[in-house]
PDB file of C-alpha atoms in Angstrom:
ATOM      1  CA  UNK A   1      13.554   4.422   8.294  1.00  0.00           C
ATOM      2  CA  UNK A   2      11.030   4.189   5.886  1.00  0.00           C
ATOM      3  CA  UNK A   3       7.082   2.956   6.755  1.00  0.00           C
ATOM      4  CA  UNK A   4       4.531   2.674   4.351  1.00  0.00           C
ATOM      5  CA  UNK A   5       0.919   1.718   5.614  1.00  0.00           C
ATOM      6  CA  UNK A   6      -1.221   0.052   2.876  1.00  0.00           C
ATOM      7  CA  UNK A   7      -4.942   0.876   3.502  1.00  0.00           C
ATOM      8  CA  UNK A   8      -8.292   1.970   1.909  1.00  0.00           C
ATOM      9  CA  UNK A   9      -8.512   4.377   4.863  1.00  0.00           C
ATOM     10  CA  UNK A  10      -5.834   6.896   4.436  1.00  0.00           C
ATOM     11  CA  UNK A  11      -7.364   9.916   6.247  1.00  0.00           C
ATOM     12  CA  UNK A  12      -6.885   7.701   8.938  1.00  0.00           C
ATOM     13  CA  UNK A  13      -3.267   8.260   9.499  1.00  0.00           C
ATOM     14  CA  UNK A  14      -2.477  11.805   9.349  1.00  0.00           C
ATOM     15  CA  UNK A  15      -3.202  13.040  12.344  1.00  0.00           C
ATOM     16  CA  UNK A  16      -1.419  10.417  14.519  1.00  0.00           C
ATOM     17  CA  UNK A  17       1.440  10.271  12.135  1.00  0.00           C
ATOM     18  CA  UNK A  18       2.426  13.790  13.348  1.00  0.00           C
ATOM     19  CA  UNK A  19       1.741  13.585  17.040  1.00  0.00           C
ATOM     20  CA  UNK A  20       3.887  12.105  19.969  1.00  0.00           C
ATOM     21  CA  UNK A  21       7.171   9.869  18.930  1.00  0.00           C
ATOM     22  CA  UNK A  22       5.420   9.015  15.682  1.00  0.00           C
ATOM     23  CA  UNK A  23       6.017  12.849  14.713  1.00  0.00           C
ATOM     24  CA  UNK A  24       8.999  13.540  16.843  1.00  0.00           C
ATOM     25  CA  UNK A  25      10.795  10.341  14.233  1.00  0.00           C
ATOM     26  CA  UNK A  26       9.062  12.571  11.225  1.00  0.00           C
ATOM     27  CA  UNK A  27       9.856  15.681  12.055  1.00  0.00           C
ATOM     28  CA  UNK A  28      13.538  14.542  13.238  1.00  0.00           C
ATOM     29  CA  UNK A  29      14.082  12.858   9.872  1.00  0.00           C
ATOM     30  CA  UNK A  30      14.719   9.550  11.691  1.00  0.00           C
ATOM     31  CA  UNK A  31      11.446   7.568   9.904  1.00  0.00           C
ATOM     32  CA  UNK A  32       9.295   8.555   6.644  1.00  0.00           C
ATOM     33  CA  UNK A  33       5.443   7.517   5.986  1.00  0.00           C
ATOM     34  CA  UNK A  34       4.090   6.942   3.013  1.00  0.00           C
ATOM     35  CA  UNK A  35       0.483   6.188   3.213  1.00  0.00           C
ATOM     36  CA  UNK A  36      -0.593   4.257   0.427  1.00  0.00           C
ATOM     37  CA  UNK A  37      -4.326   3.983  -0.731  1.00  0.00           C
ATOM     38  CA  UNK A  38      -5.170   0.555  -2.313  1.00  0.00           C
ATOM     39  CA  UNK A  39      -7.773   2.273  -4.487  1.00  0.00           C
ATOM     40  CA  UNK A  40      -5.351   3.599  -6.336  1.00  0.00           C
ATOM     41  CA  UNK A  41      -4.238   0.037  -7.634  1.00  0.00           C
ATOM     42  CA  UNK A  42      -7.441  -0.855  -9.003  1.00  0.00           C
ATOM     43  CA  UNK A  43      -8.380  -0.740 -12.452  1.00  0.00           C
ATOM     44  CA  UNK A  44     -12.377  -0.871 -12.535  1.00  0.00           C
ATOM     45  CA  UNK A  45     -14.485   2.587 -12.780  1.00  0.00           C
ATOM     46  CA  UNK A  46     -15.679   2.127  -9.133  1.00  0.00           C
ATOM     47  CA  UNK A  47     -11.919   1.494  -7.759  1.00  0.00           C
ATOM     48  CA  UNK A  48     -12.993  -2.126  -6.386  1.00  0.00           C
ATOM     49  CA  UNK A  49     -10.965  -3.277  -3.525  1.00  0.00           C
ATOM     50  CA  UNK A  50     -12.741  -6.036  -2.196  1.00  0.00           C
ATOM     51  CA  UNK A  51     -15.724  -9.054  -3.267  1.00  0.00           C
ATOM     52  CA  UNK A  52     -17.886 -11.626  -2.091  1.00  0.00           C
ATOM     53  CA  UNK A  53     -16.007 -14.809  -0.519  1.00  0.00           C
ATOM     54  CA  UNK A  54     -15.900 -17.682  -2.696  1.00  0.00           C
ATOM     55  CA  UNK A  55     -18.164 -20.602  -1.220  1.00  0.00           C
ATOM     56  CA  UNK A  56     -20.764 -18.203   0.377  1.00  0.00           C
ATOM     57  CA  UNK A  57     -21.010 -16.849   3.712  1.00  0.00           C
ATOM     58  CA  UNK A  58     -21.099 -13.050   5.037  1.00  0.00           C
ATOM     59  CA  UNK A  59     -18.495 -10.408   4.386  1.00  0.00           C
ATOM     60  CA  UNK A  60     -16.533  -9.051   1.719  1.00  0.00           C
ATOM     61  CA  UNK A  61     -13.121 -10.143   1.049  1.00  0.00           C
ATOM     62  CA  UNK A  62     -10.399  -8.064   0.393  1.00  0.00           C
ATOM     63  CA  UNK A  63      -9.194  -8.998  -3.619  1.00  0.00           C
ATOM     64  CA  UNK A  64      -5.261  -9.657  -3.983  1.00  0.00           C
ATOM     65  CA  UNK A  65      -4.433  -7.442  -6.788  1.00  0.00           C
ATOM     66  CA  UNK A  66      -4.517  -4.376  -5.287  1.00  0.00           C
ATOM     67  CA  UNK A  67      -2.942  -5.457  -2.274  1.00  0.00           C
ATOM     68  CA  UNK A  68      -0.255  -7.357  -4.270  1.00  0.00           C
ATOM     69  CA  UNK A  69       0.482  -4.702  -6.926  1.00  0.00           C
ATOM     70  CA  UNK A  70       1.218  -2.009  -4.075  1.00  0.00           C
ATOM     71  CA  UNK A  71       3.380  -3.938  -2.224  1.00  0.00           C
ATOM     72  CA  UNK A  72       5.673  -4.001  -5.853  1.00  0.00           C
ATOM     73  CA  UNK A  73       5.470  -0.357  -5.797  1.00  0.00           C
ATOM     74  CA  UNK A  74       7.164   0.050  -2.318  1.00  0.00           C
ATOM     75  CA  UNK A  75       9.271  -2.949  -2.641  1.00  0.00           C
ATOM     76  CA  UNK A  76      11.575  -3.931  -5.643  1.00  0.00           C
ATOM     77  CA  UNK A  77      12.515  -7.588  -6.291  1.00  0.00           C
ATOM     78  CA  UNK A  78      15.637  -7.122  -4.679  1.00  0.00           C
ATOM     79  CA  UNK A  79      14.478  -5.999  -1.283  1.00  0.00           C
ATOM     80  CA  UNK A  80      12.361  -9.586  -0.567  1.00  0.00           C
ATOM     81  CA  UNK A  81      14.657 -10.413   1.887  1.00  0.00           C
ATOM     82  CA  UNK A  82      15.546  -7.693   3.153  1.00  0.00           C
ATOM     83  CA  UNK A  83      12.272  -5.614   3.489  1.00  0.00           C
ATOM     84  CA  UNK A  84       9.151  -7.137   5.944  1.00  0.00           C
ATOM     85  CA  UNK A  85       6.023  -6.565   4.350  1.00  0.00           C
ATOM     86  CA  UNK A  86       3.621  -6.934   7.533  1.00  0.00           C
ATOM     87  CA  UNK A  87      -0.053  -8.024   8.012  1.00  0.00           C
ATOM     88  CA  UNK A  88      -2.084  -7.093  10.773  1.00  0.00           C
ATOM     89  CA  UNK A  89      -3.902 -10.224  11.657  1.00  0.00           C
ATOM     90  CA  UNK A  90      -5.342 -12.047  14.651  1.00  0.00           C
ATOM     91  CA  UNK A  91      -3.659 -14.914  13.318  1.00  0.00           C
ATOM     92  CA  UNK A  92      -0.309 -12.785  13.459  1.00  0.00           C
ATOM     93  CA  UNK A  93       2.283 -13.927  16.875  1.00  0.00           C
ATOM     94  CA  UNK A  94       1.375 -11.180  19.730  1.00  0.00           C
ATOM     95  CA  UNK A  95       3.660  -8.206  18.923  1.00  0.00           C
ATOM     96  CA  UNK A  96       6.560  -8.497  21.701  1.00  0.00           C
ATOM     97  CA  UNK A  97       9.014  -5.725  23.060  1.00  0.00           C
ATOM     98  CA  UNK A  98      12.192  -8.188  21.420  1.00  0.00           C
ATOM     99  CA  UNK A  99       9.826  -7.873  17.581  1.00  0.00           C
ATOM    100  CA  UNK A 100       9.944  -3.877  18.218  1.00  0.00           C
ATOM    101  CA  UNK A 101      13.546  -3.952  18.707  1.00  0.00           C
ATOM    102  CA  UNK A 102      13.956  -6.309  15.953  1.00  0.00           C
ATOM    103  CA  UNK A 103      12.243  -3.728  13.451  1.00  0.00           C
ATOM    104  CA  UNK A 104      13.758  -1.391  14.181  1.00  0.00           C
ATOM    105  CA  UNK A 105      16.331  -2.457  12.730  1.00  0.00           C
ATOM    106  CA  UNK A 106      15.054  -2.300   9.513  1.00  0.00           C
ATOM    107  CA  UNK A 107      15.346  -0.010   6.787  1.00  0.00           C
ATOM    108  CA  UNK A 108      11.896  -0.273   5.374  1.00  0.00           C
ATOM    109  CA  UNK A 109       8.845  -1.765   7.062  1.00  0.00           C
ATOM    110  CA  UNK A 110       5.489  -1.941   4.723  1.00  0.00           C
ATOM    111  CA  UNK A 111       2.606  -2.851   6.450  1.00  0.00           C
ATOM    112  CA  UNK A 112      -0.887  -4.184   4.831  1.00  0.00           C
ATOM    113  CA  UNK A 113      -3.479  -2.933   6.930  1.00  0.00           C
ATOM    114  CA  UNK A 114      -7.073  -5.598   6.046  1.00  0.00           C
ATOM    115  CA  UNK A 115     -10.633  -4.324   6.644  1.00  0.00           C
ATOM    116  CA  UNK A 116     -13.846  -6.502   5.870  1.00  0.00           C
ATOM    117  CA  UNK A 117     -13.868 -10.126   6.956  1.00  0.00           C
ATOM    118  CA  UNK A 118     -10.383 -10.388   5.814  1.00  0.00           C
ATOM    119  CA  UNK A 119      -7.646 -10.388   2.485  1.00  0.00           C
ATOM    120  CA  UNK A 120      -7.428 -13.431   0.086  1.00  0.00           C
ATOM    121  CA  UNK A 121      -4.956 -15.964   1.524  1.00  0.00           C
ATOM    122  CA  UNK A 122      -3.357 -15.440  -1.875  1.00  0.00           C
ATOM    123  CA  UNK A 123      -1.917 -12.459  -0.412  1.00  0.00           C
ATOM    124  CA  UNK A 124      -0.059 -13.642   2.370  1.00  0.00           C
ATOM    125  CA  UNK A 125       1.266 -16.223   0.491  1.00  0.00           C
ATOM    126  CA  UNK A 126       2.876 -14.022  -2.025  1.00  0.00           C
ATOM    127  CA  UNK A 127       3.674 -10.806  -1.025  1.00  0.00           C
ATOM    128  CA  UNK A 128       3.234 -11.295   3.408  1.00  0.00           C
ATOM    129  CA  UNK A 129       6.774 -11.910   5.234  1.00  0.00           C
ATOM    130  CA  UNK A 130       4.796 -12.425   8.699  1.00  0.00           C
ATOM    131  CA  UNK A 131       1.775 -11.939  10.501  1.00  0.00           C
ATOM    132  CA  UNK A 132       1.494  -9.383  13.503  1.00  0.00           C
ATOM    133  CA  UNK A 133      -1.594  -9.179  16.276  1.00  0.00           C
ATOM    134  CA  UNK A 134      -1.564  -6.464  18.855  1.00  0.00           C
ATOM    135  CA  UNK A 135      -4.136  -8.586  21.036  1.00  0.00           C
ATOM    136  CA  UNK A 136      -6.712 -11.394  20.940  1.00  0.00           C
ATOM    137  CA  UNK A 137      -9.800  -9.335  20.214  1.00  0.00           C
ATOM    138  CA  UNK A 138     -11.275  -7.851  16.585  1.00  0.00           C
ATOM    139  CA  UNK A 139     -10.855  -4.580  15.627  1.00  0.00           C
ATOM    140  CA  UNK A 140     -12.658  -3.292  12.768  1.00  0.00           C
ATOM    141  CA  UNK A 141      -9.275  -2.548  10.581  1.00  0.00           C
ATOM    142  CA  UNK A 142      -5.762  -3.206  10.449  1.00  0.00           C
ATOM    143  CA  UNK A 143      -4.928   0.462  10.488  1.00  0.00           C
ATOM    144  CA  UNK A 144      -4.698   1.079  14.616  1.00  0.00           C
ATOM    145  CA  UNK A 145      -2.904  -2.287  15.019  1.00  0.00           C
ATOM    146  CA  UNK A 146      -0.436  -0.849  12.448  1.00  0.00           C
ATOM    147  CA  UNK A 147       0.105   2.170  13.945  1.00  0.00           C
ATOM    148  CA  UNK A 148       0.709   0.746  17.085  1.00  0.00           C
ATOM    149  CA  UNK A 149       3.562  -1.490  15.747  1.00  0.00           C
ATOM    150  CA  UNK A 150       4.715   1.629  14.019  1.00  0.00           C
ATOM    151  CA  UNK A 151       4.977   3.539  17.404  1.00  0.00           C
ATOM    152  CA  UNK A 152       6.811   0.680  19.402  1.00  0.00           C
ATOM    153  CA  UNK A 153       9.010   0.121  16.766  1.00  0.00           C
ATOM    154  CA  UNK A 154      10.490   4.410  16.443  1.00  0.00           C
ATOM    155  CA  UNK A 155      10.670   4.418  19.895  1.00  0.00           C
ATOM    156  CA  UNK A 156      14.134   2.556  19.323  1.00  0.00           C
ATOM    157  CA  UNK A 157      14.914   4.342  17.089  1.00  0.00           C
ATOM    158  CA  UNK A 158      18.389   6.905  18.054  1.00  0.00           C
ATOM    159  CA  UNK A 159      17.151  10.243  18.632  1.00  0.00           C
ATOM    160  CA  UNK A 160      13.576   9.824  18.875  1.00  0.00           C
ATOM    161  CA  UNK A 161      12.704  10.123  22.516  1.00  0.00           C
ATOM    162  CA  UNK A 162      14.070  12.831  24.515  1.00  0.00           C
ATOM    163  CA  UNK A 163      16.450  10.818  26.645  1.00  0.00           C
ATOM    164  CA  UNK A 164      17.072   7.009  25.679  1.00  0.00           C
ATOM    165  CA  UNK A 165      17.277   6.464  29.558  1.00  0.00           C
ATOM    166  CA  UNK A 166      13.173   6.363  29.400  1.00  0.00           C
ATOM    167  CA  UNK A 167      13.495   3.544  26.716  1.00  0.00           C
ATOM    168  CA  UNK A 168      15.823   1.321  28.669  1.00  0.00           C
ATOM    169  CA  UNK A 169      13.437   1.771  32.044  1.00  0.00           C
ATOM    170  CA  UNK A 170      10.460   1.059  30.081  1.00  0.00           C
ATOM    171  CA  UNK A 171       8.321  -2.493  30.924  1.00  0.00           C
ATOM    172  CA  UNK A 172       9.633  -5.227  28.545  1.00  0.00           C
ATOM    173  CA  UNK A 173      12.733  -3.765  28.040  1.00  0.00           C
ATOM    174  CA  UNK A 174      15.979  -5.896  27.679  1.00  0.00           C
ATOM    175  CA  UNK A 175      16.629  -6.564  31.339  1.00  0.00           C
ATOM    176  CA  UNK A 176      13.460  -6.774  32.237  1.00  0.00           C
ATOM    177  CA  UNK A 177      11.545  -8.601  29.060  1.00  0.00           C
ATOM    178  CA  UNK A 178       9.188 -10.729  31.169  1.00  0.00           C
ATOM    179  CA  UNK A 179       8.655  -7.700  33.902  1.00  0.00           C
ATOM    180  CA  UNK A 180       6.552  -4.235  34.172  1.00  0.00           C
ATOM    181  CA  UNK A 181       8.424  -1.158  35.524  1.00  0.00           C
ATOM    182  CA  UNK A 182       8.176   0.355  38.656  1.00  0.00           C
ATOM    183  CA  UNK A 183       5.388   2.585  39.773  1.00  0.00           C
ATOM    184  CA  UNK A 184       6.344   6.306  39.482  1.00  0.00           C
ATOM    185  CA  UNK A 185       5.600   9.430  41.352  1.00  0.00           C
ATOM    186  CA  UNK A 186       5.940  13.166  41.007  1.00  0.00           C
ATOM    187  CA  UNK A 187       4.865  16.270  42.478  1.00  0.00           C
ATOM    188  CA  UNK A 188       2.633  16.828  45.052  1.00  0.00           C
ATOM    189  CA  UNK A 189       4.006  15.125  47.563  1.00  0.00           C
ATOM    190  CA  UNK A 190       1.163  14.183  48.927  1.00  0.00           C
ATOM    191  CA  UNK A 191      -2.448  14.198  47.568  1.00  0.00           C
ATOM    192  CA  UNK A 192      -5.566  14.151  49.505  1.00  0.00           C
ATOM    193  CA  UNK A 193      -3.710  12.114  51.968  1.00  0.00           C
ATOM    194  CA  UNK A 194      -1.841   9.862  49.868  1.00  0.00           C
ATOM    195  CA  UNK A 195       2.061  10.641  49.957  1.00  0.00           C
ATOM    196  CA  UNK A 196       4.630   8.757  47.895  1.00  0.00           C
ATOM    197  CA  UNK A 197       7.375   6.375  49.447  1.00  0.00           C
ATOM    198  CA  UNK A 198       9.969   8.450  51.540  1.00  0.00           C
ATOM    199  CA  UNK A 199      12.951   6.381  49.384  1.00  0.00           C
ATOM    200  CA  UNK A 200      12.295   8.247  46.404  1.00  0.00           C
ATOM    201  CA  UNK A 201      13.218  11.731  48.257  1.00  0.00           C
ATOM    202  CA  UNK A 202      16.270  10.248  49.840  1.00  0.00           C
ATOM    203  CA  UNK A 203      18.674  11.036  47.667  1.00  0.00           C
ATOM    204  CA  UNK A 204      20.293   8.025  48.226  1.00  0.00           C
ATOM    205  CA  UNK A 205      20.337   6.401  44.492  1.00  0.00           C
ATOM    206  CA  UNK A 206      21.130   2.768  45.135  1.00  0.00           C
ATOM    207  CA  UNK A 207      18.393   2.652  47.656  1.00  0.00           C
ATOM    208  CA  UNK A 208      16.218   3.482  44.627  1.00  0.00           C
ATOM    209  CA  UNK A 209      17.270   1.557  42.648  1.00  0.00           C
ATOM    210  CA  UNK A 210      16.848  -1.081  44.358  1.00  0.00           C
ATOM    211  CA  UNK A 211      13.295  -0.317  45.384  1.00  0.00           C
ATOM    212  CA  UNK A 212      12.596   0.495  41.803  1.00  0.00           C
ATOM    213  CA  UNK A 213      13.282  -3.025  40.762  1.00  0.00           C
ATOM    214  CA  UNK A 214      11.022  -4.369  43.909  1.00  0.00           C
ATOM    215  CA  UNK A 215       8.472  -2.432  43.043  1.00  0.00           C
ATOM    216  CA  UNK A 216       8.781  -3.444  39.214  1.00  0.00           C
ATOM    217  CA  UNK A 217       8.303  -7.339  40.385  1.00  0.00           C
ATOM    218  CA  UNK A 218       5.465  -6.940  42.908  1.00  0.00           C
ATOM    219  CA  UNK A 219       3.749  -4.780  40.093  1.00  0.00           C
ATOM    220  CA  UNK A 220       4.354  -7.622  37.425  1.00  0.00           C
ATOM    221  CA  UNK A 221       3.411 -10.322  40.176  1.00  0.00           C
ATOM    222  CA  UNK A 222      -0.288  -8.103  41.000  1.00  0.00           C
ATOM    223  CA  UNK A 223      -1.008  -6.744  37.370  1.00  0.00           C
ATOM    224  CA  UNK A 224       0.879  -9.449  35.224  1.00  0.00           C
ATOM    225  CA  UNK A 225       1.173 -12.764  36.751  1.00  0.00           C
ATOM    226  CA  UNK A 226       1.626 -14.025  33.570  1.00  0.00           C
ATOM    227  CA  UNK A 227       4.657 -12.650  32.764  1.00  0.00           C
ATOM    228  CA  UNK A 228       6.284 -14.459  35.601  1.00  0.00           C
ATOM    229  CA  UNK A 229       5.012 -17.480  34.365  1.00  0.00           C
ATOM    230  CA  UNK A 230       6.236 -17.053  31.022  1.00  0.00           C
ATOM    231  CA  UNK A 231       9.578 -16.207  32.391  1.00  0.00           C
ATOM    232  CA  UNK A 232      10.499 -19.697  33.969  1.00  0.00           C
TER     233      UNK A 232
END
């Protein structure tokens, strides 16, 4: 699977891109990067990637151009319908468990990763497929927020993590889309006086189970009310 992150920040992604899942997918052949830098698609002296905002106000605006042009250089004509091109955005849908799984069914996913006070409309309405926001809050860049979607999205991917039993256990998974998992345990059995719940030494795996999905809902009903809310 092939990602390419379109920034003015490359140094950025190197160092994540090779840790944790992100490199396990790299290293594992199961996902590419291709960092792109926007500068590159400029055609001024001083590699110009952004300007004032028409009608006033503070900020610079990222221009379309560059943005535009390197999204044709990762994605042919043919591939419009086939390959997302993704902004990070707080006017992006809240990235879901059900859009990682979706994604990962892709063969390409290029993501344009806005800085300043944002990108000329002009952009998404040419070259954006959809909008993606990781939370309701500002960062300073889309680069994170792209990297997050980048990590949700290879952990579906076959191979990646060490066993895909973690991945099907995992809050927001199929079963459980509206639901956090259960609280988990491991050694010492006790800790300053604090000992772990005598099922999960019983051996006895249906008795786990089922306290495993108990403890799941009272977690989601404490920490996440909202999910239960969501779910009816």
């Amino acid at each position: 699977m092939e990602f390419h992150f379109l920034t003015i920040f490359p140094e950025l992604f190197p160092g994540v891109l090779e840790t944790g899942v992100l490199g396990v997918a790299g290293r594992k052949d199961a996902a590419s990067y291709n960092v792109i830098n926007l500068r590159d698609f400029t055609s001024d002296p001083h590699r110009t990637v952004d300007d004032y905002p028409y009608g006033g106000g503070p900020g610079m605006v990222m221009m379309a151009p560059p943005v535009v042009e390197a999204v044709e250089s990762v994605r042919s004509e043919n591939e419009k319908d086939e390959v997302p091109v993704i902004m990070l955005s707080p006017a992006g849908k809240i990235l879901r468990q059900s859009d990682a799984r979706r994604l990962a069914e892709m063969k390409k996913i290029v993501f344009v990763c806005g800085r300043y006070k944002g990108v000329d409309e002009r952009v998404e309405r040419m070259v954006v497929t959809e909008m993606i926001s990781v939370g309701d809050y500002i960062v300073s860049g889309g680069e994170l927020p792209a990297l997050i979607v980048a990590d949700a999205v290879v952990r579906h991917l076959p191979g990646v993590l060490g066993d895909d039993r973690s991945r099907e256990t995992d809050s927001f998974d199929i079963e459980r889309e509206f639901s956090l998992d259960a609280a988990y345990y491991t050694r010492p059995p006790e800790y300053r006086g604090v000992g772990i719940p005598e099922v999960l030494i019983s051996g006895n795996h249906a008795k786990i189970d089922e306290w495993r999905r108990e403890s799941g809902m009272e977690r989601t009903a404490r920490f996440r009310p909202d999910l239960m809310e969501r779910s009816n």
